[in-house]
mmCIF file of C-alpha atoms in Angstrom:
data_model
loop_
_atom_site.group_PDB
_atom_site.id
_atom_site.type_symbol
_atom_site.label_atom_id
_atom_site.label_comp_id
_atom_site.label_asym_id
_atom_site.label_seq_id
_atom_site.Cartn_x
_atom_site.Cartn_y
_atom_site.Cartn_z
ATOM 1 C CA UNK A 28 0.000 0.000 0.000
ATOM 2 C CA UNK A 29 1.379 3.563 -1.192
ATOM 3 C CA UNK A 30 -0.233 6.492 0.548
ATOM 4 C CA UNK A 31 0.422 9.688 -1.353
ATOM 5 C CA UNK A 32 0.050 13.186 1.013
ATOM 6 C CA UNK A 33 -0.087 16.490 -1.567
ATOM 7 C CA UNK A 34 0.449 20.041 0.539
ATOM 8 C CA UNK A 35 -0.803 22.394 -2.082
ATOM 9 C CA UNK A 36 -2.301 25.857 -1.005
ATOM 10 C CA UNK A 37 -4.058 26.275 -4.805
ATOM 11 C CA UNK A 38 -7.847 24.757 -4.614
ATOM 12 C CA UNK A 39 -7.408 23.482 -8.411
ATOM 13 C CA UNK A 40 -3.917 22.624 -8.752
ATOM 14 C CA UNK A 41 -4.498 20.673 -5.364
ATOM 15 C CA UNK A 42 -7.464 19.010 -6.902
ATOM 16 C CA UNK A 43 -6.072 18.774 -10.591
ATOM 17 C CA UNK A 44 -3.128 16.426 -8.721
ATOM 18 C CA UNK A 45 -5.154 14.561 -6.794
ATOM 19 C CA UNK A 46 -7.609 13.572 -9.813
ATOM 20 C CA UNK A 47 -3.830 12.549 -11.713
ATOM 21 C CA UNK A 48 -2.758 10.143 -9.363
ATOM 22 C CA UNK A 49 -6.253 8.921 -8.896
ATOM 23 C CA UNK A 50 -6.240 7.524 -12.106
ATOM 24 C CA UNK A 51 -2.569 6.120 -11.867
ATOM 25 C CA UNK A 52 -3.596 4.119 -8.907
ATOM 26 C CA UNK A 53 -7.027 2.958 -11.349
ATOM 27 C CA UNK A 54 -4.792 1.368 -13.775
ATOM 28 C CA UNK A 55 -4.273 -1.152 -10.953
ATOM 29 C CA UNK A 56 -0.820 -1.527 -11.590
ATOM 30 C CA UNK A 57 -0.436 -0.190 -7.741
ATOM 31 C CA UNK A 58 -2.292 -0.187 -5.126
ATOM 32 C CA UNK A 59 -2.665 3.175 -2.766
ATOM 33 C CA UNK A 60 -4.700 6.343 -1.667
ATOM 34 C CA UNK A 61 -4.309 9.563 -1.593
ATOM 35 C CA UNK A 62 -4.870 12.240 0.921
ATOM 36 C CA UNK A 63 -4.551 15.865 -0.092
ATOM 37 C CA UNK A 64 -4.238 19.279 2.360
ATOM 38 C CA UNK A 65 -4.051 23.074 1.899
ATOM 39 C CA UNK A 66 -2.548 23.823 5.475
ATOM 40 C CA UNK A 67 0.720 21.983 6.229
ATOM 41 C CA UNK A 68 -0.390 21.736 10.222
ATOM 42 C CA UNK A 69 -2.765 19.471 8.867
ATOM 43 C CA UNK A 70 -1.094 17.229 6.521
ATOM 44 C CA UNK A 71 1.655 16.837 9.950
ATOM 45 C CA UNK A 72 -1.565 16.142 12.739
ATOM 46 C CA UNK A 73 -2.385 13.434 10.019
ATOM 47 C CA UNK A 74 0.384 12.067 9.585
ATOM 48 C CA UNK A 75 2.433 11.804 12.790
ATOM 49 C CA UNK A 76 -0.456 10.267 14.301
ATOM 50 C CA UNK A 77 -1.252 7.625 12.099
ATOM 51 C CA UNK A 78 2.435 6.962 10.949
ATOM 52 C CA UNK A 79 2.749 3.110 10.273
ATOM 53 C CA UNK A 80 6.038 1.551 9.422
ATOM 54 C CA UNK A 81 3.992 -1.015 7.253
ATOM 55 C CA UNK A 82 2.779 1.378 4.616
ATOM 56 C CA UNK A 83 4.898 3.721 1.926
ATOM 57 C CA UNK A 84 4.799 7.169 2.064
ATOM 58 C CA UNK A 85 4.861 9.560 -0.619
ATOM 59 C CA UNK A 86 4.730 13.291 0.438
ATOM 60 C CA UNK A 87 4.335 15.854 -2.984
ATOM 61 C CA UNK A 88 4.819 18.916 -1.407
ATOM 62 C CA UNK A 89 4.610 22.498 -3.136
ATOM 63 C CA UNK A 90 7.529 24.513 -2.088
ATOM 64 C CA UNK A 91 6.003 28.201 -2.021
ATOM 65 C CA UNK A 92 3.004 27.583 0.167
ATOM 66 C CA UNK A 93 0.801 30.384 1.455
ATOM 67 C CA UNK A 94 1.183 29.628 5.275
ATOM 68 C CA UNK A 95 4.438 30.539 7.656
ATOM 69 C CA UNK A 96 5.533 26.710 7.034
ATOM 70 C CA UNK A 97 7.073 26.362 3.469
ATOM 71 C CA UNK A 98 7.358 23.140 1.343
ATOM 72 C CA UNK A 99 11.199 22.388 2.372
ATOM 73 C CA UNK A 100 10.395 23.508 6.457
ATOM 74 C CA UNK A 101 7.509 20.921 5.886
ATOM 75 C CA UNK A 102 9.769 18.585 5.055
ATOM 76 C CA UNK A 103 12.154 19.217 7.574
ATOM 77 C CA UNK A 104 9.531 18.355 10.010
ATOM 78 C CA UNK A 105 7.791 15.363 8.054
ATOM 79 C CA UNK A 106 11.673 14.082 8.338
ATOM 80 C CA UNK A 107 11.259 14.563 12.373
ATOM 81 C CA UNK A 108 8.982 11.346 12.680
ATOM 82 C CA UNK A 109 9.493 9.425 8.928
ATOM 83 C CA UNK A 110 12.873 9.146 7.878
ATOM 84 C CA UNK A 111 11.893 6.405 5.156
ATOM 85 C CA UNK A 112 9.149 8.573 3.176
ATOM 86 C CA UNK A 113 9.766 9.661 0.019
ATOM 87 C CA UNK A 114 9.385 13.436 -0.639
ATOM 88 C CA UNK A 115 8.837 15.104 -4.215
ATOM 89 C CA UNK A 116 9.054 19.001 -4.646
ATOM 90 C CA UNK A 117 6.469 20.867 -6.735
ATOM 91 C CA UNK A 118 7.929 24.373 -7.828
ATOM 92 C CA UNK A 119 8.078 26.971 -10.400
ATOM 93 C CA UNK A 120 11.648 27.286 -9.756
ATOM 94 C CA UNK A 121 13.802 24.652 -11.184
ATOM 95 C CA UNK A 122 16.990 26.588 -9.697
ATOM 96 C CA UNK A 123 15.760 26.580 -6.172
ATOM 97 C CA UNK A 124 15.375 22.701 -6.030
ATOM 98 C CA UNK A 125 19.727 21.990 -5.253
ATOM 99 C CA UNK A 126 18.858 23.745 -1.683
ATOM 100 C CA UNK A 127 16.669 20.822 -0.875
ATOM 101 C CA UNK A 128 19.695 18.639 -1.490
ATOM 102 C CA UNK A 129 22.022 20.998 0.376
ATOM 103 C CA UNK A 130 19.856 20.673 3.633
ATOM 104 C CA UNK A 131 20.545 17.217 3.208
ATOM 105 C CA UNK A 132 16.362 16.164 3.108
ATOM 106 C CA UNK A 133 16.683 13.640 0.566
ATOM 107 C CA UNK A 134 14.575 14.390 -1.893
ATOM 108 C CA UNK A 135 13.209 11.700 -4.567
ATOM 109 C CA UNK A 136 12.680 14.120 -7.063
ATOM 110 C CA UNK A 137 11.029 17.724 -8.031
ATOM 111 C CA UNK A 138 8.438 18.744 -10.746
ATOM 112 C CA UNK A 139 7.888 21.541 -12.327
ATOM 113 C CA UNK A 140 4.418 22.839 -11.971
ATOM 114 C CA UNK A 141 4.374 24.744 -15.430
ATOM 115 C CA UNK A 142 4.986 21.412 -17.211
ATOM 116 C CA UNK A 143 1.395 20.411 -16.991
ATOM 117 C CA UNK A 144 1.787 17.577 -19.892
ATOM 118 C CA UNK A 145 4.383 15.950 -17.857
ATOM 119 C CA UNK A 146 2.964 15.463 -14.875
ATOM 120 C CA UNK A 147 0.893 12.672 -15.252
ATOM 121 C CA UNK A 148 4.617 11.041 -16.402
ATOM 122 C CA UNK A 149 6.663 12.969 -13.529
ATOM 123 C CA UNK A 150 3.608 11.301 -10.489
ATOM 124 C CA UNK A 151 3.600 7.693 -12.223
ATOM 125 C CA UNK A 152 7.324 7.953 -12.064
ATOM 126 C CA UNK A 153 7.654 8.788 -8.491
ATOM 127 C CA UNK A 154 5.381 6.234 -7.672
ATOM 128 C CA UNK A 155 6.822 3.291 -9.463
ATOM 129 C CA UNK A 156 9.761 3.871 -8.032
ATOM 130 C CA UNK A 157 8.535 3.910 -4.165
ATOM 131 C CA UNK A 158 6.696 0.976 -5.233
ATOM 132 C CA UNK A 159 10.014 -0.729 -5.723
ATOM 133 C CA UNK A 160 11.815 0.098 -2.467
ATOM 134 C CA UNK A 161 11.328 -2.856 0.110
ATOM 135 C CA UNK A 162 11.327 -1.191 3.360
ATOM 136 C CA UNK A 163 11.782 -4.518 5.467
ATOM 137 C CA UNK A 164 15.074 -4.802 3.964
ATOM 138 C CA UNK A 165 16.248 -1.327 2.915
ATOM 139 C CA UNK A 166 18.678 -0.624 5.530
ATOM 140 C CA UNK A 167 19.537 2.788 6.258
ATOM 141 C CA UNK A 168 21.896 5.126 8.562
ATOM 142 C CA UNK A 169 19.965 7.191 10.279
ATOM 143 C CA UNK A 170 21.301 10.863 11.901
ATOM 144 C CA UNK A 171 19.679 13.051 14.340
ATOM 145 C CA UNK A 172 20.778 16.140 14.669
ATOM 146 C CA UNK A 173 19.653 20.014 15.777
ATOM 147 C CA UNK A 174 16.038 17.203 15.924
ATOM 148 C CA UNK A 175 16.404 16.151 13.074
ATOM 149 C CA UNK A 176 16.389 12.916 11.192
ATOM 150 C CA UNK A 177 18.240 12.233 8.236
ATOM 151 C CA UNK A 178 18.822 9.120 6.543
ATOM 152 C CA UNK A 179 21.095 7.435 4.226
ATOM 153 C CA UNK A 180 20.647 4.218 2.429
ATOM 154 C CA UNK A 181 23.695 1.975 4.116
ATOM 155 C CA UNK A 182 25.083 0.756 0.801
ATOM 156 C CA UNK A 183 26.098 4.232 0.153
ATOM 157 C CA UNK A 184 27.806 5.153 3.011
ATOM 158 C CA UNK A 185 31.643 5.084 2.752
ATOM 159 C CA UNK A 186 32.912 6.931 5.397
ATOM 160 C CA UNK A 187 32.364 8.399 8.985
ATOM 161 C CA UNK A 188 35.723 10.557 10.389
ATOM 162 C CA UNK A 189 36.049 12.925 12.961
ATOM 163 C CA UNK A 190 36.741 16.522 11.051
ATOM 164 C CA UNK A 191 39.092 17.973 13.765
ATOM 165 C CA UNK A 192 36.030 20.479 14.755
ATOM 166 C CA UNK A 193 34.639 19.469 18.304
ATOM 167 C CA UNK A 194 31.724 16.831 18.103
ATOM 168 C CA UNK A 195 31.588 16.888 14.295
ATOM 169 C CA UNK A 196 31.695 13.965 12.365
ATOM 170 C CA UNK A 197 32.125 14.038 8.326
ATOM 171 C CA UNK A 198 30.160 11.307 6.400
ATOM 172 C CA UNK A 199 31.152 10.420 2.852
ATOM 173 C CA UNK A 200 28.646 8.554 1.061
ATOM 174 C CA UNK A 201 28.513 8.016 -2.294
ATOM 175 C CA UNK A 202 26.696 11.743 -3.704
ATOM 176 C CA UNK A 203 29.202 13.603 -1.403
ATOM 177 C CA UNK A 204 30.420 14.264 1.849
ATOM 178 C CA UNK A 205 28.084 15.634 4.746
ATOM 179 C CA UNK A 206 28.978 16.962 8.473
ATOM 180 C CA UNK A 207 26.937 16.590 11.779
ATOM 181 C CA UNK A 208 27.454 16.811 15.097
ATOM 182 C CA UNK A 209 27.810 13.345 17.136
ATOM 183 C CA UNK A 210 30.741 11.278 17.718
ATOM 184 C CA UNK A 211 32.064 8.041 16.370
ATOM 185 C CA UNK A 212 31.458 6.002 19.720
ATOM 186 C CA UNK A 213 27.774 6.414 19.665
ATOM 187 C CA UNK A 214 27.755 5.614 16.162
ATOM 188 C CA UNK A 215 29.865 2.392 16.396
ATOM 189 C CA UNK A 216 27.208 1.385 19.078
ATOM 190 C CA UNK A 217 24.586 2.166 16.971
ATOM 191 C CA UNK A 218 25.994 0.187 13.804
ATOM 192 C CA UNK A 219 28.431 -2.470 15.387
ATOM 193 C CA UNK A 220 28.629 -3.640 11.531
ATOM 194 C CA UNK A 221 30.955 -0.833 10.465
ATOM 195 C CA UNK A 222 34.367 -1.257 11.094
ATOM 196 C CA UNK A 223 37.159 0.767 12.800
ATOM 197 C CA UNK A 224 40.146 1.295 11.482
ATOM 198 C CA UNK A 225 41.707 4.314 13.447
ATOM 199 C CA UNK A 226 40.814 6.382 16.034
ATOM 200 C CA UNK A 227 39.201 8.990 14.475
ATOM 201 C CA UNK A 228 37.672 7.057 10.881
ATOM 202 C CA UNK A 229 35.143 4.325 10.512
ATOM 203 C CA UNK A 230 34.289 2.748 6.903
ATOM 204 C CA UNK A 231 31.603 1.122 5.655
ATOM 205 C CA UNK A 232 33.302 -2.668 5.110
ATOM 206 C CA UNK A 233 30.618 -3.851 1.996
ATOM 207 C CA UNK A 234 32.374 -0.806 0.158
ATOM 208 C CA UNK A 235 35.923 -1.447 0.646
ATOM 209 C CA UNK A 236 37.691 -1.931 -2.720
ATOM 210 C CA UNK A 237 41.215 -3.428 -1.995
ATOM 211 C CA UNK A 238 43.488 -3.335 1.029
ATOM 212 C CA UNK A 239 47.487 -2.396 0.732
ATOM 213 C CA UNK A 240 49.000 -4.369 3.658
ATOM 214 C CA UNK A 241 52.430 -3.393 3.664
ATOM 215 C CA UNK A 242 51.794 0.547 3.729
ATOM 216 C CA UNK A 243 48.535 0.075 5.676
ATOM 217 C CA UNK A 244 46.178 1.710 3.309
ATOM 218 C CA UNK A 245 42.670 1.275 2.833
ATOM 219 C CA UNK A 246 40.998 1.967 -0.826
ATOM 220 C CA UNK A 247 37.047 2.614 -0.903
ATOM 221 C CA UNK A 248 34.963 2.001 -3.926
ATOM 222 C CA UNK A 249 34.789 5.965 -4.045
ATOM 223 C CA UNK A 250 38.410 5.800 -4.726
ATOM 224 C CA UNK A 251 38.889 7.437 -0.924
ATOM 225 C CA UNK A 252 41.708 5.981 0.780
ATOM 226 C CA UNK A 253 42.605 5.451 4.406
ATOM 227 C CA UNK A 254 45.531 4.849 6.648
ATOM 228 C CA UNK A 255 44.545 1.966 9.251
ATOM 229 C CA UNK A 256 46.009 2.319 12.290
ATOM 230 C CA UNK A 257 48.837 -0.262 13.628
ATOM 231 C CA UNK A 258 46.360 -0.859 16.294
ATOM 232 C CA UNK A 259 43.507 -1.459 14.368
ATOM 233 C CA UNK A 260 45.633 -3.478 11.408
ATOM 234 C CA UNK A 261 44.915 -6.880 12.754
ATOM 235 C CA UNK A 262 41.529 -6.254 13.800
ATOM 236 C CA UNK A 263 40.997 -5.278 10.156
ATOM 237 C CA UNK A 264 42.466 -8.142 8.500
ATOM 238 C CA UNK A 265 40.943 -10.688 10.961
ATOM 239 C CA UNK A 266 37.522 -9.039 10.057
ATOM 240 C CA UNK A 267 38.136 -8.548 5.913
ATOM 241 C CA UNK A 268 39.338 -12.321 6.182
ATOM 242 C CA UNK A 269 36.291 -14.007 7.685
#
């Protein structure tokens, strides 16, 4: 089951997308409902409340909203309680869209409202492909921070390392590198699977490329390399080994 939450202020626009992926779900080819709001207070009370790890959420959110909430502080606070629902931008603003990725909210994808005979395509698109993810064994690293969540899907995070700024970690994951405060104790506790290979730098071991012994190198499938610790060499082989 897809549930699909729209947050557009526009009476016909609102309605216009809610009759489009009416008759995407009618096809039968997937199975959902949709639930569409004006205020974004409302689409949160709804959703917080009857938030259900089962079910796939995808929120289509219009970024210039008439309210003191906007589409991407929407998001930021949809992110506060789902960190696995998809979100999809609707904007007349094609250049504003990279801030959503800057503030790290993980956007599936953005449509441009002015491209009217596209957007049947652009909402079938978005759907097939959250039809596709399987939740119960997507596994994902998952960052609170300043309250809030953000999440990254495990198979494309390479590296955690302390930055040399108090309490702030850098993550390097496959789109680019990403800082927050925590530290790498609490995250080693939180994912025992990733291994330790100096003091201050954690990798992801499914994304280790190759290993240099001698010189005590580490090479990513990024193409990052690390130095592993004297301490931490045998450790690493013993684990790489099994």
């Amino acid at each position: 089951m897809i549930k699909v939450f729209v947050c557009e202020d526009n009476h016909h626009q609102r309605e216009y997308y809610v009759e489009l992926i009416m008759k995407i779900f009618q096809e039968g080819k997937w199975k959902g409902e949709v639930y569409s709001f004006s205020n974004p207070y409302s689409l949160l009370e709804k959703c917080s409340q009857n938030y259900s790890l089962e079910e796939k959420h995808l929120y289509i959110l219009d970024i210039h909203l008439s309210s003191d909430m906007d589409g991407i502080e929407l998001a930021k606070e949809i992110r506060r309680f789902d960190s696995q629902g998809e979100l999809v931008f609707l904007t007349t603003d094609g250049e504003q869209m990279p801030i959503t990725f800057r503030l790290q909210l993980k956007a599936l994808d953005y449509i441009l409202k002015d491209q009217e005979d596209n957007l049947m395509e652009a909402f079938s698109r978005c759907i097939n492909q959250v039809s596709r993810i399987d939740y119960a064994n997507q596994h994902y690293l998952v960052i609170e921070s300043k309250g809030m969540l953000y999440r990254y899907p495990f198979q494309d995070v390479m590296i955690l390392c302390t930055s040399g700024k108090k309490n702030i970690i850098e993550l390097h994951t496959r789109q680019g590198i990403e800082e927050f405060r925590g530290t790498l104790k609490d995250i080693l506790k939180d994912y025992p699977e990733l291994l330790q290979i100096h003091q201050g730098i954690l990798v992801n071991p499914i994304n280790i490329m190759k290993i240099d012994e001698k010189n005590r190198i580490l090479t990513m499938l990024s193409g990052e390399q690390c130095d592993i610790a004297y301490r931490y060499r045998r450790k690493v082989l013993e684990y790489l080994r099994t």
